[in-house]
Structure formats: C-alpha cells, structure tokens
Amino acid sequence: MWYSLAIMEFQSLDDIVARLDSRQISSLELTRFYLDRIRRIDPQLNSFVYVDESGALEEAKKSDARRQRNECMSQLDGVPISLKDNICTRGTPTSCGSRILSDYRSPFDAEVVARLRQSGMIILGKTNLDEFAMGGSTETSCFGASRNPWDTSRTCGGSSGGSAAAVAALLSPVTLGSDTGGSIRQPAAFCGVCGLKPTYGRVSRYGLVAYASSLDQIGPFGRTIKDLATVLNVIAGHDSRDSTSLSTPHEDFVAQLEGAKSPYRIGVVREHLEHPSLDDEVRTAILNAIKLFQEIGHTIVDLSMPHHKYAVPTYYIVAPSEASSNLSRYDGAHFGYRADFPKPTAESPLVSMYKSTRSLGFGTEVKRRIMLGTFALSAGYSDKYYVKALQVRRLIRNDYDQAFQTVDAILGPTTPTTPFTLGEKVNDPVQMYLEDLYTVSANLAGVPALSIPVNPHSSGLPIGVQLQAAPLQESKLLRIAHELHREIGYVPRVAMP
Ligand code: GLN
C-alpha cells in the first residue's frame, strides 16, 4: 500500500499529520515511502551523505505502537525529518562534509535533535553540505556536490544544499539546515522550497558544529510556510547549554499565522534592486511581490541601507576569523582523522602530526578561510581587518535598527540569480562569495529572515523572495510570508516525481 501512495498526498506536514491521525497510513509506511524515494532518486542528487534506514524503521514502529496506545508525543509523532550533517546525532556519523570528521560519530545529540526525538519525529538521515558549511554550492563537500533537482547540471546551493534538494524532491518532508551567511535561504531559493533562518539565539546551537559562532543559526526547510512554523515550534526555545540562547519565551508560531489581518509596512531597499548583479527576472519577481502586497492592503516603504554594500566584505572577515579559531580543535589528537604517516620534518613529531593532519584533512576552501581568518586576527593586522569589520557590522545593524522603526518587514531578493552551473564558480572564490550579497547582512545583524519560492524563471529554474524582520519577530515574519505565499498561489511541484 505504501508504494502506491501518490506524492501529491504529501505536500505538507498538515497532509501527513491528517493521514497519520486518521490511520490512513502508519509511520512505518510513511518512513518506507521516503526511504524508497531516497533509494531511487538520490543517486541522481547526492543530497544524503548517510541514510539511517534501520534506525528510522525501528523508530517508526515505536511511533506506531505509541499511536496505537493513544500516547503520541506530539502531533508530529511518526513524521520523518532529515538533518544537515553538521548537527550532532548520537550514534550516526556527523561528518560536516569534511575528510577530517569523516569517521566521527557523535556521542551525544544536539539540542535540536533531542527536541525532535522528544516530539516523536523520525530521523531519516544526514544531508550533504559544503565542508564545515563554508560555501554556497555543496561543491566543497568531501562527498562531492549535491545536484539541483530541477536541473541536475546545476547547483542546489549551499551550504545546506542537501537539505534543500531533499525537500524539493520530496525525499524528506522537512529538513534542518544551518545558516551563517545564507546557507538556508540561498539553497531554499535555488531549489524552490521555503527556508527560515531564525533570530540569532532563537534556536539552540548546542551540538551544531561551529563555523562562525556569532553568526550561526539552525533553521528549517519545508514546502510551505506553515511547515516552517510547525518545525520552529519544536526546535525554538531557551537552552542553558548554549550561552547565546535567548531566554525570551516563544509564542505558538503556527497559531500566529492566521487571524485578523493588519496592514503592514513592507520596506524595499533601494540598494537591493539597483544592484548590477541582480538578474532582470529576479527583479521582476520582487516587483510582482510588491504589487501583490499593495493589492492586499499593505504599504510599501522605500528604504535605504547605505552600509549594505559593505556586508559581503565584512562577513568575509568576521566569518573566517571565527572559523580559524573554531577549527583549531581539529588537530588529529582530540577526535576525527589523524594523518597516518606524518611527513618527517625538522619539527617535533607532535607539530608534524598536527600539520599533516590538517593539511590532508581539510579541503582547499576551508584552508583558505583558516588562512584568511588567521591573517585578519594576527597581531599588527587585527585593527585593520577584524576590528574594522566589527565596526562596520555595527553600522549594518544600525541600518536595520533604523529600518525597523518604520517597517514591519523588508522584502527583497534572496539571491542575485537563479542556480548556477556546477563548476562555474567553485574555482573563483570571489564570484562565489558575491552570491551571498543579499543574505549575509541578516546574519551580521542577527535578524530573522526567510526565503519563499515564487513563480519560476522563464528558464524553469526556481526564484526565491526574501523577507526579513526585526529580532524575535518570527511570528510576524512567518505571517507576512504565509500571506504572500498564498497570494502568489505558487505551489511548487515535486521535483523528480
Ligand atoms: N556562503 C556563505 C559562506 O560560504 C554562507 C555559508 C553559511 O551560511 N553556512 O560562508
């Protein structure tokens, strides 16, 4: 019976939960349905780096037994989910797409994983990413790139590319990713799905392998805005084991989606739309969204964010600086890969082991960032680079603070273009970094931001529209996005049915 289930029956978590509740399907059938799709379709996509088939089936059986006894742990009990492979999951690999952690098995669950398990969700496996989440295409992963389900010669974006591709091709109903400079929103836009980066501190990062600690945040991918709200309800909230976790209690994000509508003030940043690298059709998509918002009674406000032009250079000082420090722990002594036969050098065997391990264990892009970051933090240069970047970061935040005094949300592009061809930018780091033009400033300012799929480009490739809101305003952000999504009326098909 599970095999004949039509994919149209699984467009959203609501569809799935309704069928579980009415006993039309069991969690075991549902889990088999996704595992079967992964087996058949993922060889073309490479969106998973690890599939926990036996673990998932076992948990699904337990969920069915709970349902039988009317003891469901939550409405999501028995619903599958997949996780970016930089989120620690006990007993299964957590590789970060890096050779240096390729054999690493976490002895503990990240806080988000613990929360998913407590809600009864079934973890299908781990999804591909750029090495240590550094990149925008998954091409820096030691497992090779994931492919875009709408055109497999193109990138699915990154770094959480596997998580986005898996949702687009319905290999998992929802997934988690992490976003340091756009890694949830950019792949969501490239794969035609919804993706949310919550406010910095909203979701615990305990057990998320650190890339740049002042920017990293975990968030969900889904096919609808309501799916994002549903998953956020599970993972958001204070955690004493993450010192940056906010203690502010969170409302029920799903309940806040509907209800009496208020007219909102939506800001559009002049510098976003005038940028020369913005594709014409992506610009038109934003103009259409502006028109729709006006038609449904919201006010559009013209904004200027004068420091936006410094966001990419600022990010590419701050993020590598923090990465160079965070990645110093991979030395071959504590965990992960150790070079077998360190090259004999004049140095002590210990130093020689560190050097060989790190030279062989890390890929080119990670090494580039470690060197950039070490340089930016070094004595004599830190004032010029790191400290200067922090000062500019403050100015970017001030732009946001000012904007949110007059608007409820900011509307703009998620990415300058549609997904590029694999291989096109991977050897040109600056071109790759410029892809992050519209996403990095939300991380620098710590504000919540999401991407919604709109009508595709004439080439058939997906386009994403980005909405951002003031810190802790996820409810408003999701609500505005939900309304826009509904008005646009674009429900993406399942890629690769
Ligand atoms: N593309 C950006 C980078 O390479 C963002 C990555 C991310 O958000 N993890 O740093």
XYZ file of N, CA and C in Angstrom, residues 287-382:
288
model
N 9.279 42.915 -7.904
C 8.293 43.950 -8.253
C 6.882 43.367 -8.205
N 6.745 42.116 -8.647
C 5.427 41.463 -8.577
C 4.976 41.289 -7.134
N 5.929 40.911 -6.279
C 5.573 40.732 -4.862
C 5.153 42.076 -4.264
N 5.840 43.140 -4.677
C 5.473 44.481 -4.187
C 4.025 44.784 -4.570
N 3.707 44.483 -5.842
C 2.356 44.766 -6.346
C 1.305 43.982 -5.545
N 1.612 42.712 -5.313
C 0.675 41.869 -4.565
C 0.447 42.405 -3.158
N 1.536 42.784 -2.509
C 1.412 43.324 -1.150
C 0.525 44.569 -1.157
N 0.713 45.418 -2.172
C -0.105 46.639 -2.234
C -1.566 46.284 -2.454
N -1.790 45.304 -3.343
C -3.180 44.914 -3.641
C -3.911 44.397 -2.408
N -3.160 43.742 -1.511
C -3.845 43.200 -0.335
C -3.794 44.160 0.854
N -3.434 45.392 0.587
C -3.616 46.436 1.596
C -2.401 46.811 2.420
N -1.239 46.292 2.086
C -0.046 46.694 2.838
C 0.605 47.911 2.176
N 1.400 48.614 2.958
C 2.060 49.808 2.422
C 3.515 49.485 2.115
N 3.955 49.916 0.964
C 5.365 49.699 0.599
C 6.160 50.964 0.934
N 7.274 50.770 1.617
C 8.089 51.899 2.042
C 9.470 51.777 1.390
N 9.890 52.863 0.784
C 11.206 52.888 0.142
C 12.276 53.074 1.223
N 13.246 52.164 1.267
C 14.278 52.235 2.306
C 15.648 52.403 1.681
N 16.545 53.002 2.464
C 17.938 52.976 2.036
C 18.735 52.329 3.159
N 19.619 51.406 2.796
C 20.522 50.819 3.790
C 21.931 51.083 3.285
N 22.460 52.253 3.631
C 23.694 52.713 2.995
C 24.903 51.803 3.215
N 24.869 51.000 4.282
C 26.046 50.154 4.526
C 25.918 48.762 3.941
N 24.813 48.535 3.239
C 24.606 47.216 2.635
C 25.797 46.821 1.760
N 26.370 47.794 1.073
C 27.454 47.472 0.125
C 28.707 46.909 0.820
N 28.792 47.078 2.136
C 29.951 46.538 2.851
C 29.676 45.165 3.470
N 28.458 44.657 3.273
C 28.078 43.434 4.006
C 28.946 42.234 3.612
N 29.161 42.023 2.320
C 29.936 40.841 1.909
C 31.381 40.925 2.408
N 32.091 42.064 2.176
C 33.455 42.126 2.727
C 33.503 41.998 4.248
N 32.526 42.566 4.935
C 32.521 42.469 6.404
C 32.353 41.011 6.824
N 31.373 40.356 6.187
C 31.123 38.949 6.517
C 32.368 38.100 6.263
N 33.049 38.365 5.150
C 34.200 37.521 4.797
C 35.475 37.892 5.575
N 35.353 38.813 6.532
C 36.409 38.982 7.547
C 35.938 38.292 8.840
N 34.701 38.600 9.236
C 34.209 38.080 10.524
C 34.112 36.552 10.497
N 33.475 36.002 9.448
C 33.232 34.547 9.435
C 34.548 33.758 9.390
N 35.486 34.064 8.480
C 36.750 33.298 8.503
C 37.536 33.495 9.799
N 37.468 34.691 10.404
C 38.201 34.897 11.667
C 37.680 33.925 12.714
N 36.355 33.874 12.849
C 35.791 32.972 13.854
C 36.047 31.513 13.475
N 35.994 31.228 12.171
C 36.228 29.849 11.719
C 37.655 29.424 12.046
N 38.610 30.340 11.860
C 40.013 29.964 12.086
C 40.206 29.566 13.545
N 39.461 30.213 14.424
C 39.549 29.865 15.839
C 38.787 28.565 16.117
N 37.544 28.479 15.637
C 36.735 27.271 15.891
C 37.390 26.003 15.348
N 38.043 26.110 14.197
C 38.570 24.899 13.562
C 39.952 24.493 14.093
N 40.456 25.271 15.059
C 41.768 24.897 15.620
C 41.660 23.593 16.409
N 40.431 23.199 16.781
C 40.278 21.974 17.581
C 40.516 20.700 16.761
N 40.514 20.817 15.446
C 40.735 19.605 14.633
C 42.237 19.459 14.412
N 42.846 18.715 15.311
C 44.301 18.632 15.300
C 44.793 17.195 15.201
N 43.874 16.260 15.079
C 44.279 14.857 14.976
C 44.446 14.219 16.348
N 44.450 15.032 17.406
C 44.668 14.473 18.744
C 43.345 14.235 19.461
N 42.404 15.163 19.306
C 41.171 15.059 20.090
C 40.138 14.137 19.465
N 39.812 14.363 18.229
C 38.875 13.488 17.534
C 39.040 13.641 16.032
N 38.383 12.734 15.338
C 38.419 12.815 13.878
C 39.682 12.199 13.309
N 39.933 12.571 12.076
C 41.004 11.991 11.274
C 42.390 12.365 11.825
N 43.312 11.428 11.758
C 44.717 11.745 12.051
C 45.561 11.192 10.900
N 46.453 12.018 10.385
C 47.290 11.563 9.267
C 48.106 10.357 9.728
N 48.100 9.309 8.918
C 48.752 8.056 9.303
C 50.259 8.182 9.457
N 50.853 8.706 8.407
C 52.309 8.765 8.409
C 52.756 10.202 8.196
N 52.748 10.971 9.298
C 53.155 12.358 9.128
C 54.499 12.443 8.423
N 54.575 13.384 7.509
C 55.828 13.559 6.769
C 56.945 13.900 7.749
N 58.101 13.296 7.647
C 59.174 13.666 8.568
C 59.613 15.108 8.303
N 59.676 15.887 9.343
C 60.135 17.272 9.206
C 61.125 17.545 10.318
N 61.659 18.767 10.281
C 62.600 19.162 11.327
C 61.868 19.429 12.643
N 60.532 19.553 12.551
C 59.774 19.880 13.758
C 59.559 18.660 14.630
N 59.003 18.902 15.810
C 58.721 17.785 16.709
C 57.662 16.891 16.050
N 57.617 15.610 16.413
C 56.622 14.715 15.825
C 55.197 15.204 16.065
N 54.964 15.854 17.214
C 53.612 16.329 17.515
C 53.195 17.424 16.535
N 54.069 18.415 16.355
C 53.762 19.515 15.436
C 53.617 18.966 14.018
N 54.475 18.033 13.699
C 54.419 17.435 12.369
C 53.093 16.687 12.171
N 52.608 16.023 13.219
C 51.320 15.321 13.140
C 50.183 16.329 12.944
N 50.204 17.431 13.728
C 49.169 18.463 13.559
C 49.146 18.943 12.117
N 50.329 19.256 11.609
C 50.399 19.863 10.268
C 49.893 18.906 9.205
N 50.358 17.656 9.292
C 49.936 16.705 8.251
C 48.444 16.437 8.342
N 47.953 16.301 9.575
C 46.525 16.018 9.742
C 45.691 17.137 9.128
N 46.062 18.364 9.449
C 45.268 19.496 8.968
C 45.459 19.725 7.472
N 46.668 19.460 6.970
C 46.902 19.646 5.529
C 46.096 18.637 4.722
N 46.055 17.392 5.221
C 45.358 16.352 4.456
C 43.872 16.292 4.793
N 43.525 16.690 6.013
C 42.134 16.530 6.465
C 41.196 17.603 5.957
N 41.688 18.829 5.793
C 40.829 19.925 5.335
C 40.926 20.093 3.821
N 39.832 20.537 3.226
C 39.825 20.842 1.790
C 40.311 22.268 1.544
N 40.426 22.604 0.259
C 41.024 23.895 -0.144
C 40.283 25.103 0.420
N 38.946 25.087 0.332
C 38.203 26.278 0.761
C 38.332 26.491 2.268
N 38.292 25.406 3.023
C 38.421 25.526 4.479
C 39.806 26.066 4.821
N 40.824 25.566 4.136
C 42.183 26.057 4.407
C 42.292 27.544 4.045
N 41.652 27.917 2.941
C 41.692 29.330 2.535
C 41.103 30.193 3.655
N 39.974 29.739 4.212
C 39.315 30.554 5.249
C 40.130 30.576 6.542
N 40.747 29.458 6.864
C 41.579 29.440 8.081
C 42.731 30.440 7.910
N 43.309 30.469 6.714
C 44.427 31.399 6.483
C 43.943 32.851 6.486
N 42.804 33.092 5.816
C 42.254 34.462 5.804
C 41.964 34.937 7.218
N 41.324 34.052 7.993
C 40.921 34.412 9.349
C 42.113 34.597 10.255
N 43.117 33.743 10.117
C 44.305 33.854 10.954
C 45.017 35.170 10.653
N 45.041 35.507 9.369
C 45.672 36.769 8.973
C 44.886 37.957 9.547
N 43.557 37.928 9.396
C 42.740 39.060 9.853
C 42.823 39.261 11.359
N 43.141 38.180 12.095
C 43.224 38.286 13.556
C 44.648 38.510 14.047
N 45.610 38.488 13.128
C 47.006 38.457 13.585
C 47.448 39.817 14.133
N 48.423 39.752 15.035
C 48.944 40.971 15.646
C 49.417 41.900 14.537
N 49.067 43.141 14.632
C 49.501 44.098 13.612
C 48.457 44.285 12.520
N 47.583 43.293 12.326
C 46.567 43.428 11.272
C 45.139 43.409 11.813
N 44.977 42.966 13.066
C 43.600 42.788 13.540
C 42.846 44.114 13.598
